[in-house]
PDB file of C-alpha atoms and ligand atoms in Angstrom:
ATOM      1  CA  MET E  95       5.697 -25.746  24.299  1.00 96.00           C
ATOM      2  CA  ARG E  96       3.040 -23.811  24.453  1.00 98.00           C
ATOM      3  CA  ILE E  97       2.798 -20.862  22.036  1.00 98.00           C
ATOM      4  CA  ALA E  98       0.231 -18.194  22.071  1.00 98.00           C
ATOM      5  CA  VAL E  99      -0.678 -17.196  18.404  1.00 98.00           C
ATOM      6  CA  LEU E 100      -1.966 -13.287  17.803  1.00 98.00           C
ATOM      7  CA  SER E 101      -3.441 -11.667  14.639  1.00 98.00           C
ATOM      8  CA  ASP E 102      -4.741  -8.006  13.976  1.00 98.00           C
ATOM      9  CA  ILE E 103      -4.571  -7.133  17.147  1.00 98.00           C
ATOM     10  CA  HIS E 104      -4.713  -3.624  15.769  1.00 98.00           C
ATOM     11  CA  SER E 105      -3.958  -1.227  18.661  1.00 98.00           C
ATOM     12  CA  ASN E 106      -6.012  -2.640  21.444  1.00 98.00           C
ATOM     13  CA  ILE E 107      -4.221  -2.382  24.350  1.00 98.00           C
ATOM     14  CA  VAL E 108      -7.421  -3.712  26.611  1.00 98.00           C
ATOM     15  CA  ALA E 109      -8.224  -6.898  24.301  1.00 98.00           C
ATOM     16  CA  LEU E 110      -4.416  -8.199  24.155  1.00 98.00           C
ATOM     17  CA  ASP E 111      -4.103  -7.868  27.716  1.00 98.00           C
ATOM     18  CA  ALA E 112      -7.051  -9.792  28.096  1.00 98.00           C
ATOM     19  CA  VAL E 113      -5.838 -12.236  25.941  1.00 98.00           C
ATOM     20  CA  LEU E 114      -2.519 -12.956  27.639  1.00 98.00           C
ATOM     21  CA  ALA E 115      -4.576 -13.256  30.821  1.00 98.00           C
ATOM     22  CA  SER E 116      -6.570 -15.876  29.054  1.00 98.00           C
ATOM     23  CA  ALA E 117      -3.695 -17.923  27.765  1.00 98.00           C
ATOM     24  CA  GLY E 118      -1.698 -18.016  30.924  1.00 97.00           C
ATOM     25  CA  SER E 119       1.397 -19.998  31.309  1.00 96.00           C
ATOM     26  CA  VAL E 120       3.164 -19.553  27.613  1.00 98.00           C
ATOM     27  CA  ASP E 121       6.615 -20.404  26.089  1.00 98.00           C
ATOM     28  CA  ALA E 122       6.529 -18.499  23.292  1.00 98.00           C
ATOM     29  CA  VAL E 123       3.727 -15.467  21.215  1.00 98.00           C
ATOM     30  CA  TRP E 124       4.116 -15.316  17.936  1.00 98.00           C
ATOM     31  CA  HIS E 125       2.268 -12.513  15.856  1.00 98.00           C
ATOM     32  CA  LEU E 126       0.790 -12.317  12.762  1.00 98.00           C
ATOM     33  CA  GLY E 127       1.082  -8.970  11.617  1.00 98.00           C
ATOM     34  CA  ASP E 128      -1.753  -5.600  11.924  1.00 98.00           C
ATOM     35  CA  VAL E 129      -0.192  -4.955  15.311  1.00 98.00           C
ATOM     36  CA  VAL E 130      -1.189  -1.181  14.641  1.00 98.00           C
ATOM     37  CA  GLY E 131      -3.726   0.433  12.885  1.00 98.00           C
ATOM     38  CA  TYR E 132      -7.546   1.382  13.974  1.00 98.00           C
ATOM     39  CA  GLY E 133      -7.386   1.364  17.394  1.00 98.00           C
ATOM     40  CA  PRO E 134      -6.393   3.960  20.429  1.00 98.00           C
ATOM     41  CA  GLU E 135      -3.098   2.201  22.087  1.00 98.00           C
ATOM     42  CA  PRO E 136      -0.285   1.342  19.231  1.00 98.00           C
ATOM     43  CA  ASP E 137       2.889   2.294  21.684  1.00 98.00           C
ATOM     44  CA  ALA E 138       1.443   0.268  24.012  1.00 98.00           C
ATOM     45  CA  VAL E 139       0.722  -2.840  22.084  1.00 98.00           C
ATOM     46  CA  VAL E 140       4.006  -2.552  20.992  1.00 98.00           C
ATOM     47  CA  GLY E 141       5.403  -2.071  24.188  1.00 98.00           C
ATOM     48  CA  ARG E 142       3.282  -4.981  25.585  1.00 98.00           C
ATOM     49  CA  LEU E 143       4.365  -7.337  22.377  1.00 98.00           C
ATOM     50  CA  ARG E 144       8.540  -6.415  23.321  1.00 98.00           C
ATOM     51  CA  GLU E 145       8.268  -7.223  26.572  1.00 98.00           C
ATOM     52  CA  LEU E 146       7.198 -10.283  26.152  1.00 98.00           C
ATOM     53  CA  GLY E 147       9.733 -11.277  23.390  1.00 98.00           C
ATOM     54  CA  ALA E 148       7.058 -11.824  20.584  1.00 98.00           C
ATOM     55  CA  ILE E 149       8.320 -12.565  17.182  1.00 98.00           C
ATOM     56  CA  GLY E 150       5.742 -12.048  14.175  1.00 98.00           C
ATOM     57  CA  VAL E 151       5.567 -10.287  10.845  1.00 98.00           C
ATOM     58  CA  ARG E 152       4.279  -7.168   9.089  1.00 98.00           C
ATOM     59  CA  GLY E 153       0.710  -6.730   8.193  1.00 98.00           C
ATOM     60  CA  ASN E 154      -0.454  -4.138   5.537  1.00 98.00           C
ATOM     61  CA  HIS E 155      -1.324  -1.769   8.747  1.00 98.00           C
ATOM     62  CA  ASP E 156       2.442  -2.089  10.432  1.00 98.00           C
ATOM     63  CA  ALA E 157       4.202  -1.379   6.786  1.00 98.00           C
ATOM     64  CA  ALA E 158       1.892   1.672   6.460  1.00 98.00           C
ATOM     65  CA  ALA E 159       2.566   2.970  10.129  1.00 98.00           C
ATOM     66  CA  ALA E 160       6.438   2.301   9.079  1.00 96.00           C
ATOM     67  CA  GLY E 161       5.952   5.177   6.237  1.00 95.00           C
ATOM     68  CA  GLY E 162       5.326   2.225   3.129  1.00 94.00           C
ATOM     69  CA  ASP E 163       3.242   3.411   0.770  1.00 94.00           C
ATOM     70  CA  GLU E 164       0.020   0.362   1.504  1.00 95.00           C
ATOM     71  CA  ILE E 165      -1.889   3.817   3.173  1.00 96.00           C
ATOM     72  CA  ASN E 166      -2.559   4.307  -0.230  1.00 95.00           C
ATOM     73  CA  TYR E 167      -4.576   1.046  -0.573  1.00 95.00           C
ATOM     74  CA  PHE E 168      -6.515   1.787   2.247  1.00 96.00           C
ATOM     75  CA  ASN E 169     -10.498   3.313   2.456  1.00 97.00           C
ATOM     76  CA  THR E 170     -11.315   6.051   3.885  1.00 97.00           C
ATOM     77  CA  ASP E 171     -11.700   5.083   7.792  1.00 97.00           C
ATOM     78  CA  ALA E 172      -8.575   2.924   7.597  1.00 97.00           C
ATOM     79  CA  ARG E 173      -6.374   5.931   6.304  1.00 97.00           C
ATOM     80  CA  ALA E 174      -7.897   8.851   8.511  1.00 98.00           C
ATOM     81  CA  ALA E 175      -6.853   6.018  11.555  1.00 98.00           C
ATOM     82  CA  MET E 176      -3.492   5.165   9.935  1.00 98.00           C
ATOM     83  CA  GLU E 177      -3.061   9.099   9.904  1.00 98.00           C
ATOM     84  CA  TRP E 178      -3.401   9.332  13.692  1.00 98.00           C
ATOM     85  CA  THR E 179      -1.104   6.400  14.002  1.00 98.00           C
ATOM     86  CA  ARG E 180       1.610   7.621  11.645  1.00 98.00           C
ATOM     87  CA  LYS E 181       1.318  11.083  13.861  1.00 98.00           C
ATOM     88  CA  HIS E 182       0.940   9.066  17.217  1.00 98.00           C
ATOM     89  CA  ILE E 183       3.884   6.639  17.921  1.00 98.00           C
ATOM     90  CA  SER E 184       6.950   6.366  19.308  1.00 98.00           C
ATOM     91  CA  SER E 185      10.438   6.337  17.720  1.00 98.00           C
ATOM     92  CA  THR E 186      10.552   2.826  19.355  1.00 98.00           C
ATOM     93  CA  THR E 187       7.550   1.828  18.276  1.00 98.00           C
ATOM     94  CA  LEU E 188       8.353   2.875  14.819  1.00 98.00           C
ATOM     95  CA  ALA E 189      11.641   1.163  14.750  1.00 98.00           C
ATOM     96  CA  TRP E 190      10.007  -2.302  16.198  1.00 98.00           C
ATOM     97  CA  LEU E 191       7.455  -2.410  13.423  1.00 98.00           C
ATOM     98  CA  ASP E 192      10.097  -1.580  10.623  1.00 97.00           C
ATOM     99  CA  THR E 193      12.184  -4.587  11.625  1.00 97.00           C
ATOM    100  CA  LEU E 194       9.093  -7.143  10.909  1.00 98.00           C
ATOM    101  CA  PRO E 195       9.960  -9.121   8.391  1.00 98.00           C
ATOM    102  CA  LYS E 196       7.056 -10.435   5.461  1.00 98.00           C
ATOM    103  CA  THR E 197       7.499 -13.926   6.487  1.00 98.00           C
ATOM    104  CA  ARG E 198       9.573 -16.065   8.874  1.00 98.00           C
ATOM    105  CA  THR E 199       9.789 -19.935   9.652  1.00 98.00           C
ATOM    106  CA  GLU E 200       9.848 -20.960  13.414  1.00 97.00           C
ATOM    107  CA  ASP E 201      10.045 -25.013  13.484  1.00 93.00           C
ATOM    108  CA  SER E 202       7.335 -26.675  11.259  1.00 96.00           C
ATOM    109  CA  PHE E 203       5.511 -23.288  10.530  1.00 98.00           C
ATOM    110  CA  THR E 204       5.388 -20.719   8.454  1.00 98.00           C
ATOM    111  CA  LEU E 205       4.095 -16.950   9.610  1.00 98.00           C
ATOM    112  CA  VAL E 206       2.819 -14.619   7.364  1.00 98.00           C
ATOM    113  CA  HIS E 207       0.095 -11.856   7.687  1.00 98.00           C
ATOM    114  CA  GLY E 208      -2.058 -12.203   4.341  1.00 98.00           C
ATOM    115  CA  SER E 209      -0.863 -15.021   2.848  1.00 98.00           C
ATOM    116  CA  PRO E 210       2.034 -17.446   1.929  1.00 98.00           C
ATOM    117  CA  ARG E 211       2.517 -16.258  -1.801  1.00 97.00           C
ATOM    118  CA  ASP E 212       1.736 -12.566  -1.091  1.00 97.00           C
ATOM    119  CA  PRO E 213       2.561 -11.983   2.371  1.00 98.00           C
ATOM    120  CA  ILE E 214       1.100  -8.291   2.951  1.00 97.00           C
ATOM    121  CA  TRP E 215      -1.992  -8.250   1.141  1.00 97.00           C
ATOM    122  CA  GLU E 216      -3.625 -11.492  -0.068  1.00 98.00           C
ATOM    123  CA  TYR E 217      -6.833 -12.286   1.673  1.00 98.00           C
ATOM    124  CA  ILE E 218      -6.833 -16.296   2.059  1.00 98.00           C
ATOM    125  CA  THR E 219     -11.264 -16.397   1.719  1.00 97.00           C
ATOM    126  CA  SER E 220     -11.472 -19.117  -0.490  1.00 96.00           C
ATOM    127  CA  MET E 221     -11.072 -22.979  -1.433  1.00 95.00           C
ATOM    128  CA  PRO E 222      -9.120 -22.143  -4.809  1.00 95.00           C
ATOM    129  CA  VAL E 223      -7.057 -19.386  -3.202  1.00 97.00           C
ATOM    130  CA  ALA E 224      -6.348 -21.491   0.035  1.00 97.00           C
ATOM    131  CA  ARG E 225      -5.195 -24.541  -1.958  1.00 96.00           C
ATOM    132  CA  ALA E 226      -2.716 -22.320  -3.839  1.00 96.00           C
ATOM    133  CA  ASN E 227      -0.960 -21.090  -0.683  1.00 97.00           C
ATOM    134  CA  LEU E 228      -1.203 -24.802   0.541  1.00 96.00           C
ATOM    135  CA  ALA E 229       0.843 -25.514  -2.252  1.00 94.00           C
ATOM    136  CA  THR E 230       3.366 -22.276  -1.447  1.00 94.00           C
ATOM    137  CA  ILE E 231       4.195 -23.767   1.742  1.00 95.00           C
ATOM    138  CA  ASP E 232       7.628 -25.374   2.108  1.00 94.00           C
ATOM    139  CA  THR E 233       6.430 -26.258   6.097  1.00 97.00           C
ATOM    140  CA  PRO E 234       3.740 -28.951   7.297  1.00 96.00           C
ATOM    141  CA  TYR E 235       1.929 -25.530   8.663  1.00 98.00           C
ATOM    142  CA  GLY E 236       1.281 -22.312   7.967  1.00 98.00           C
ATOM    143  CA  LEU E 237      -0.013 -19.303  10.179  1.00 98.00           C
ATOM    144  CA  HIS E 238      -1.953 -16.209   8.578  1.00 98.00           C
ATOM    145  CA  GLY E 239      -4.294 -13.543   9.724  1.00 98.00           C
ATOM    146  CA  HIS E 240      -5.492 -10.890   7.775  1.00 98.00           C
ATOM    147  CA  THR E 241      -9.223 -11.158   7.581  1.00 98.00           C
ATOM    148  CA  HIS E 242      -9.905 -11.258  11.114  1.00 98.00           C
ATOM    149  CA  ILE E 243     -12.118 -14.415  10.799  1.00 98.00           C
ATOM    150  CA  PRO E 244     -10.669 -17.923  12.480  1.00 98.00           C
ATOM    151  CA  ILE E 245     -10.754 -20.564  10.239  1.00 98.00           C
ATOM    152  CA  CYS E 246      -8.254 -23.777   8.980  1.00 98.00           C
ATOM    153  CA  TRP E 247      -7.898 -24.754   5.689  1.00 98.00           C
ATOM    154  CA  ARG E 248      -6.594 -28.463   5.616  1.00 96.00           C
ATOM    155  CA  SER E 249      -5.380 -30.005   2.126  1.00 93.00           C
ATOM    156  CA  ASP E 250      -6.538 -34.247   2.494  1.00 88.00           C
ATOM    157  CA  ASP E 251      -5.780 -36.055  -0.292  1.00 84.00           C
ATOM    158  CA  GLY E 252      -5.891 -33.549  -2.783  1.00 81.00           C
ATOM    159  CA  ARG E 253      -8.750 -32.095  -1.497  1.00 92.00           C
ATOM    160  CA  VAL E 254      -9.042 -28.845   0.569  1.00 95.00           C
ATOM    161  CA  GLU E 255     -11.862 -28.374   3.625  1.00 95.00           C
ATOM    162  CA  ALA E 256     -12.531 -25.378   5.436  1.00 96.00           C
ATOM    163  CA  VAL E 257     -13.165 -25.812   9.013  1.00 94.00           C
ATOM    164  CA  SER E 258     -14.382 -23.024  11.258  1.00 96.00           C
ATOM    165  CA  PRO E 259     -13.606 -23.087  14.541  1.00 97.00           C
ATOM    166  CA  GLY E 260     -15.516 -21.925  17.690  1.00 95.00           C
ATOM    167  CA  ASP E 261     -14.596 -21.512  21.690  1.00 97.00           C
ATOM    168  CA  GLY E 262     -12.512 -23.966  22.549  1.00 97.00           C
ATOM    169  CA  SER E 263     -12.116 -25.893  19.580  1.00 98.00           C
ATOM    170  CA  ARG E 264      -9.181 -27.757  19.250  1.00 98.00           C
ATOM    171  CA  LEU E 265      -7.438 -29.172  16.037  1.00 97.00           C
ATOM    172  CA  ASP E 266      -5.115 -32.008  15.679  1.00 97.00           C
ATOM    173  CA  LEU E 267      -1.488 -31.253  13.791  1.00 97.00           C
ATOM    174  CA  ASP E 268      -1.341 -34.050  11.679  1.00 96.00           C
ATOM    175  CA  GLU E 269       0.196 -35.427   8.576  1.00 94.00           C
ATOM    176  CA  ARG E 270      -2.092 -33.052   6.764  1.00 95.00           C
ATOM    177  CA  ARG E 271      -1.226 -29.602   5.649  1.00 96.00           C
ATOM    178  CA  VAL E 272      -2.887 -26.923   7.431  1.00 98.00           C
ATOM    179  CA  LEU E 273      -3.565 -23.059   7.130  1.00 98.00           C
ATOM    180  CA  LEU E 274      -4.461 -21.635  10.762  1.00 98.00           C
ATOM    181  CA  ASN E 275      -6.200 -18.532  11.200  1.00 98.00           C
ATOM    182  CA  PRO E 276      -6.643 -17.486  14.703  1.00 98.00           C
ATOM    183  CA  GLY E 277      -9.031 -14.640  14.080  1.00 98.00           C
ATOM    184  CA  SER E 278      -8.684 -11.021  15.377  1.00 98.00           C
ATOM    185  CA  VAL E 279      -7.279 -10.225  18.975  1.00 98.00           C
ATOM    186  CA  GLY E 280      -8.389  -5.686  18.671  1.00 98.00           C
ATOM    187  CA  GLN E 281     -11.458  -6.215  15.770  1.00 98.00           C
ATOM    188  CA  PRO E 282     -13.115  -9.454  15.187  1.00 98.00           C
ATOM    189  CA  ARG E 283     -15.139  -9.468  11.934  1.00 97.00           C
ATOM    190  CA  ASP E 284     -16.823 -12.844  12.420  1.00 97.00           C
ATOM    191  CA  GLY E 285     -20.064 -11.561  13.953  1.00 97.00           C
ATOM    192  CA  ASN E 286     -18.661 -12.338  16.820  1.00 98.00           C
ATOM    193  CA  PRO E 287     -17.371  -9.352  19.316  1.00 98.00           C
ATOM    194  CA  LEU E 288     -14.860 -11.432  21.930  1.00 98.00           C
ATOM    195  CA  ALA E 289     -11.398 -11.275  21.028  1.00 98.00           C
ATOM    196  CA  SER E 290      -9.742 -14.432  19.336  1.00 98.00           C
ATOM    197  CA  TYR E 291      -6.327 -16.314  19.507  1.00 98.00           C
ATOM    198  CA  MET E 292      -4.652 -19.713  19.433  1.00 98.00           C
ATOM    199  CA  VAL E 293      -2.318 -21.890  21.024  1.00 98.00           C
ATOM    200  CA  ILE E 294      -0.355 -24.316  19.978  1.00 98.00           C
ATOM    201  CA  ASP E 295       0.834 -27.427  21.642  1.00 98.00           C
ATOM    202  CA  THR E 296       3.896 -28.819  20.038  1.00 97.00           C
ATOM    203  CA  ASP E 297       4.192 -31.521  22.206  1.00 97.00           C
ATOM    204  CA  ALA E 298       0.371 -32.503  22.266  1.00 98.00           C
ATOM    205  CA  GLN E 299       0.788 -31.380  18.590  1.00 98.00           C
ATOM    206  CA  THR E 300      -2.845 -29.574  18.926  1.00 98.00           C
ATOM    207  CA  CYS E 301      -3.951 -26.200  18.342  1.00 98.00           C
ATOM    208  CA  THR E 302      -6.545 -24.786  19.912  1.00 98.00           C
ATOM    209  CA  TRP E 303      -9.170 -21.685  19.145  1.00 98.00           C
ATOM    210  CA  SER E 304      -9.923 -19.158  22.136  1.00 98.00           C
ATOM    211  CA  ARG E 305     -12.626 -15.979  22.451  1.00 98.00           C
ATOM    212  CA  VAL E 306     -12.228 -13.615  25.276  1.00 98.00           C
ATOM    213  CA  THR E 307     -14.596 -11.116  26.803  1.00 98.00           C
ATOM    214  CA  TYR E 308     -13.002  -7.420  27.033  1.00 98.00           C
ATOM    215  CA  ASP E 309     -14.281  -3.914  28.323  1.00 98.00           C
ATOM    216  CA  ILE E 310     -15.262  -3.129  24.693  1.00 98.00           C
ATOM    217  CA  ALA E 311     -16.798  -0.079  26.175  1.00 98.00           C
ATOM    218  CA  ALA E 312     -13.681   1.348  27.530  1.00 98.00           C
ATOM    219  CA  VAL E 313     -11.620   0.884  24.105  1.00 98.00           C
ATOM    220  CA  GLN E 314     -14.538   2.523  22.145  1.00 98.00           C
ATOM    221  CA  GLU E 315     -14.110   5.824  24.784  1.00 98.00           C
ATOM    222  CA  ALA E 316     -10.589   5.770  24.291  1.00 98.00           C
ATOM    223  CA  MET E 317     -11.269   5.538  20.251  1.00 98.00           C
ATOM    224  CA  ALA E 318     -13.492   8.597  20.536  1.00 98.00           C
ATOM    225  CA  LYS E 319     -11.234  10.902  23.079  1.00 98.00           C
ATOM    226  CA  GLN E 320      -8.670  10.477  19.609  1.00 98.00           C
ATOM    227  CA  ARG E 321     -11.364  11.384  17.423  1.00 98.00           C
ATOM    228  CA  LEU E 322     -10.790   7.837  15.591  1.00 98.00           C
ATOM    229  CA  PRO E 323     -13.795   7.148  12.499  1.00 98.00           C
ATOM    230  CA  ASP E 324     -16.797   6.596  14.523  1.00 98.00           C
ATOM    231  CA  ARG E 325     -17.399   3.213  12.654  1.00 97.00           C
ATOM    232  CA  LEU E 326     -14.513   2.115  13.511  1.00 98.00           C
ATOM    233  CA  VAL E 327     -15.671   2.751  16.905  1.00 98.00           C
ATOM    234  CA  ALA E 328     -18.765   1.118  16.494  1.00 98.00           C
ATOM    235  CA  ARG E 329     -18.276  -2.039  15.008  1.00 98.00           C
ATOM    236  CA  LEU E 330     -16.311  -3.778  18.214  1.00 98.00           C
ATOM    237  CA  ALA E 331     -18.998  -4.277  19.459  1.00 97.00           C
ATOM    238  CA  TYR E 332     -20.659  -6.128  16.535  1.00 97.00           C
ATOM    239  CA  GLY E 333     -17.462  -8.065  15.405  1.00 96.00           C
ATOM    240  CA  ILE E 334     -17.849  -6.829  12.077  1.00 93.00           C
TER     241      ILE E 334
HETATM  242 ZN1   ZN F 205      -6.327  -6.512  10.161  1.00 74.13          ZN
END
Protein backbone atom coordinates (compact mmCIF):
# COMPACT_ATOMS: atom_id res chain seq x y z
CA MET A 1 0.00 0.00 0.00
CA ARG A 2 1.26 3.49 -0.94
CA ILE A 3 0.28 6.23 1.48
CA ALA A 4 0.79 9.95 0.84
CA VAL A 5 1.63 11.64 4.15
CA LEU A 6 0.90 15.37 4.17
CA SER A 7 1.26 17.95 6.93
CA ASP A 8 0.77 21.66 7.48
CA ILE A 9 -1.18 22.26 4.28
CA HIS A 10 -2.36 25.58 5.74
CA SER A 11 -5.19 26.43 3.33
CA ASN A 12 -2.86 26.28 0.32
CA ILE A 13 -4.89 24.43 -2.35
CA VAL A 14 -2.39 25.17 -5.14
CA ALA A 15 0.42 23.46 -3.23
CA LEU A 16 -1.87 20.59 -2.19
CA ASP A 17 -2.94 19.89 -5.77
CA ALA A 18 0.68 20.00 -6.97
CA VAL A 19 1.64 17.48 -4.28
CA LEU A 20 -1.27 15.17 -5.12
CA ALA A 21 -0.33 15.28 -8.83
CA SER A 22 3.27 14.50 -7.94
CA ALA A 23 2.35 11.59 -5.64
CA GLY A 24 0.29 9.96 -8.42
CA SER A 25 -1.84 6.97 -7.60
CA VAL A 26 -1.92 6.25 -3.86
CA ASP A 27 -4.05 3.92 -1.75
CA ALA A 28 -4.52 6.40 1.08
CA VAL A 29 -3.89 10.00 2.11
CA TRP A 30 -2.94 10.70 5.72
CA HIS A 31 -2.61 14.24 7.05
CA LEU A 32 -0.87 15.39 10.21
CA GLY A 33 -2.87 18.51 10.98
CA ASP A 34 -2.77 22.25 10.36
CA VAL A 35 -4.96 21.73 7.34
CA VAL A 36 -6.06 25.37 7.69
CA GLY A 37 -4.60 28.67 8.93
CA TYR A 38 -2.30 31.22 7.21
CA GLY A 39 -3.49 30.56 3.65
CA PRO A 40 -6.42 31.77 1.53
CA GLU A 41 -8.43 28.63 0.68
CA PRO A 42 -9.48 26.61 3.74
CA ASP A 43 -12.74 25.31 2.23
CA ALA A 44 -11.03 24.13 -0.97
CA VAL A 45 -8.34 22.25 1.00
CA VAL A 46 -10.81 20.56 3.32
CA GLY A 47 -13.06 19.78 0.33
CA ARG A 48 -10.18 18.08 -1.48
CA LEU A 49 -9.21 16.01 1.58
CA ARG A 50 -12.84 14.97 2.07
CA GLU A 51 -13.10 13.93 -1.60
CA LEU A 52 -10.01 11.77 -1.16
CA GLY A 53 -11.26 10.23 2.08
CA ALA A 54 -8.11 11.48 3.81
CA ILE A 55 -7.72 10.64 7.47
CA GLY A 56 -5.65 12.58 9.96
CA VAL A 57 -5.27 14.49 13.17
CA ARG A 58 -5.88 17.90 14.66
CA GLY A 59 -3.26 20.64 14.63
CA ASN A 60 -3.18 23.83 16.70
CA HIS A 61 -4.58 25.82 13.77
CA ASP A 62 -7.40 23.30 13.18
CA ALA A 63 -8.29 23.47 16.86
CA ALA A 64 -8.29 27.28 16.78
CA ALA A 65 -10.40 27.34 13.60
CA ALA A 66 -12.94 25.07 15.32
CA GLY A 67 -13.29 27.71 18.05
CA GLY A 68 -10.62 26.55 20.49
CA ASP A 69 -8.71 28.93 22.79
CA GLU A 70 -5.47 27.89 21.02
CA ILE A 71 -5.88 31.19 19.14
CA ASN A 72 -4.80 33.03 22.30
CA TYR A 73 -1.29 31.58 21.96
CA PHE A 74 -0.81 32.68 18.33
CA ASN A 75 1.48 35.53 17.29
CA THR A 76 -0.07 38.61 15.70
CA ASP A 77 0.07 37.44 12.07
CA ALA A 78 -1.12 33.90 12.82
CA ARG A 79 -3.96 35.32 14.89
CA ALA A 80 -5.04 37.74 12.16
CA ALA A 81 -5.06 34.90 9.61
CA MET A 82 -7.01 32.70 12.04
CA GLU A 83 -9.62 35.39 12.61
CA TRP A 84 -10.00 35.62 8.83
CA THR A 85 -10.25 31.79 8.64
CA ARG A 86 -12.94 31.64 11.33
CA LYS A 87 -15.00 34.22 9.43
CA HIS A 88 -14.66 32.52 6.05
CA ILE A 89 -14.94 28.75 6.58
CA SER A 90 -18.18 26.96 5.76
CA SER A 91 -20.15 24.99 8.33
CA THR A 92 -19.11 21.79 6.50
CA THR A 93 -15.42 22.67 6.88
CA LEU A 94 -15.93 23.58 10.53
CA ALA A 95 -17.72 20.29 11.25
CA TRP A 96 -14.96 18.30 9.50
CA LEU A 97 -12.19 20.09 11.44
CA ASP A 98 -14.05 19.55 14.68
CA THR A 99 -14.04 15.76 14.25
CA LEU A 100 -10.24 15.48 13.94
CA PRO A 101 -8.74 13.50 16.83
CA LYS A 102 -5.51 14.55 18.56
CA THR A 103 -3.89 11.18 17.92
CA ARG A 104 -4.63 8.17 15.81
CA THR A 105 -3.03 4.79 15.24
CA GLU A 106 -2.96 3.18 11.79
CA ASP A 107 -1.16 -0.15 11.44
CA SER A 108 2.43 0.39 12.62
CA PHE A 109 2.10 4.17 12.76
CA THR A 110 1.09 6.72 15.37
CA LEU A 111 -0.13 9.98 13.81
CA VAL A 112 0.09 13.31 15.66
CA HIS A 113 0.57 16.96 14.77
CA GLY A 114 3.09 18.15 17.36
CA SER A 115 4.48 15.22 19.32
CA PRO A 116 3.16 11.93 20.71
CA ARG A 117 3.24 13.19 24.31
CA ASP A 118 1.81 16.66 23.53
CA PRO A 119 -0.04 16.25 20.20
CA ILE A 120 -1.21 19.81 19.70
CA TRP A 121 1.70 21.96 20.80
CA GLU A 122 5.11 20.35 21.28
CA TYR A 123 7.75 20.96 18.60
CA ILE A 124 10.19 18.09 18.10
CA THR A 125 13.33 20.06 17.33
CA SER A 126 16.02 18.54 19.57
CA MET A 127 17.53 15.17 20.49
CA PRO A 128 16.21 15.15 24.08
CA VAL A 129 12.65 15.92 22.94
CA ALA A 130 12.89 13.32 20.15
CA ARG A 131 14.27 10.72 22.58
CA ALA A 132 11.47 11.28 25.11
CA ASN A 133 8.84 11.01 22.38
CA LEU A 134 10.37 7.93 20.76
CA ALA A 135 9.98 6.27 24.16
CA THR A 136 6.31 7.29 24.32
CA ILE A 137 4.93 5.68 21.15
CA ASP A 138 3.30 2.25 21.25
CA THR A 139 3.89 1.59 17.55
CA PRO A 140 7.26 1.11 15.77
CA TYR A 141 6.89 4.35 13.84
CA GLY A 142 5.55 7.84 14.60
CA LEU A 143 4.47 10.54 12.13
CA HIS A 144 4.43 14.21 13.11
CA GLY A 145 4.45 17.71 11.63
CA HIS A 146 4.15 21.18 13.24
CA THR A 147 7.76 22.34 12.67
CA HIS A 148 7.31 22.56 8.87
CA ILE A 149 10.75 20.96 8.49
CA PRO A 150 11.23 17.49 6.96
CA ILE A 151 13.26 15.25 9.26
CA CYS A 152 13.66 11.73 10.59
CA TRP A 153 14.55 11.08 14.24
CA ARG A 154 15.83 7.53 14.60
CA SER A 155 16.54 5.49 17.68
CA ASP A 156 19.48 3.12 17.23
CA ASP A 157 20.90 1.10 20.12
CA GLY A 158 19.92 3.73 22.68
CA ARG A 159 21.26 6.61 20.62
CA VAL A 160 19.06 9.05 18.73
CA GLU A 161 20.16 10.45 15.40
CA ALA A 162 18.59 13.04 13.11
CA VAL A 163 18.50 12.53 9.35
CA SER A 164 17.64 15.51 7.13
CA PRO A 165 16.00 14.24 3.95
CA GLY A 166 16.23 16.00 0.59
CA ASP A 167 14.10 15.58 -2.53
CA GLY A 168 14.00 11.86 -3.30
CA SER A 169 15.56 10.71 -0.01
CA ARG A 170 14.43 7.22 0.91
CA LEU A 171 14.52 5.57 4.31
CA ASP A 172 14.02 1.88 5.07
CA LEU A 173 11.48 1.24 7.79
CA ASP A 174 13.24 -1.46 9.79
CA GLU A 175 13.47 -2.54 13.42
CA ARG A 176 14.69 0.89 14.51
CA ARG A 177 12.06 3.24 15.93
CA VAL A 178 11.59 6.46 14.00
CA LEU A 179 9.66 9.70 14.16
CA LEU A 180 9.09 10.95 10.61
CA ASN A 181 8.16 14.50 9.62
CA PRO A 182 7.09 15.02 5.97
CA GLY A 183 7.72 18.79 6.11
CA SER A 184 5.01 21.25 5.11
CA VAL A 185 2.88 21.22 1.98
CA GLY A 186 1.64 24.78 2.24
CA GLN A 187 4.27 26.79 4.12
CA PRO A 188 7.74 25.14 4.17
CA ARG A 189 10.21 26.62 6.67
CA ASP A 190 13.50 24.88 5.91
CA GLY A 191 14.72 27.58 3.53
CA ASN A 192 13.30 25.72 0.53
CA PRO A 193 9.98 27.13 -0.75
CA LEU A 194 8.97 23.94 -2.60
CA ALA A 195 6.05 21.96 -1.15
CA SER A 196 7.23 18.99 0.90
CA TYR A 197 5.60 15.58 1.53
CA MET A 198 6.40 11.90 1.83
CA VAL A 199 5.10 8.58 0.60
CA ILE A 200 5.15 5.46 2.73
CA ASP A 201 5.19 2.13 0.91
CA THR A 202 4.10 -0.53 3.38
CA ASP A 203 5.02 -3.42 1.04
CA ALA A 204 8.56 -2.21 0.35
CA GLN A 205 8.79 -0.85 3.95
CA THR A 206 10.15 2.49 2.78
CA CYS A 207 9.47 6.17 3.28
CA THR A 208 10.39 8.63 0.50
CA TRP A 209 10.40 12.44 0.78
CA SER A 210 9.73 14.70 -2.22
CA ARG A 211 9.71 18.42 -3.04
CA VAL A 212 7.34 19.90 -5.58
CA THR A 213 7.17 23.24 -7.38
CA TYR A 214 3.85 25.06 -7.37
CA ASP A 215 2.57 28.48 -8.41
CA ILE A 216 3.66 30.44 -5.33
CA ALA A 217 2.84 33.81 -6.96
CA ALA A 218 -0.78 32.74 -7.50
CA VAL A 219 -1.15 31.90 -3.81
CA GLN A 220 0.50 35.15 -2.78
CA GLU A 221 -1.93 37.03 -5.01
CA ALA A 222 -4.92 35.22 -3.49
CA MET A 223 -3.61 36.03 0.01
CA ALA A 224 -3.09 39.71 -0.81
CA LYS A 225 -6.62 39.89 -2.22
CA GLN A 226 -7.96 38.63 1.10
CA ARG A 227 -5.69 41.09 2.97
CA LEU A 228 -3.92 38.36 4.85
CA PRO A 229 -0.76 39.65 6.64
CA ASP A 230 2.08 40.77 4.33
CA ARG A 231 4.70 38.79 6.23
CA LEU A 232 2.76 35.57 5.65
CA VAL A 233 2.49 36.40 1.96
CA ALA A 234 6.21 37.16 1.63
CA ARG A 235 7.53 34.09 3.48
CA LEU A 236 6.10 31.61 0.93
CA ALA A 237 8.67 32.74 -1.63
CA TYR A 238 11.58 32.07 0.75
CA GLY A 239 10.44 28.93 2.55
CA ILE A 240 10.98 30.45 5.98
ZN1 LIG B 1 1.66 24.49 10.98
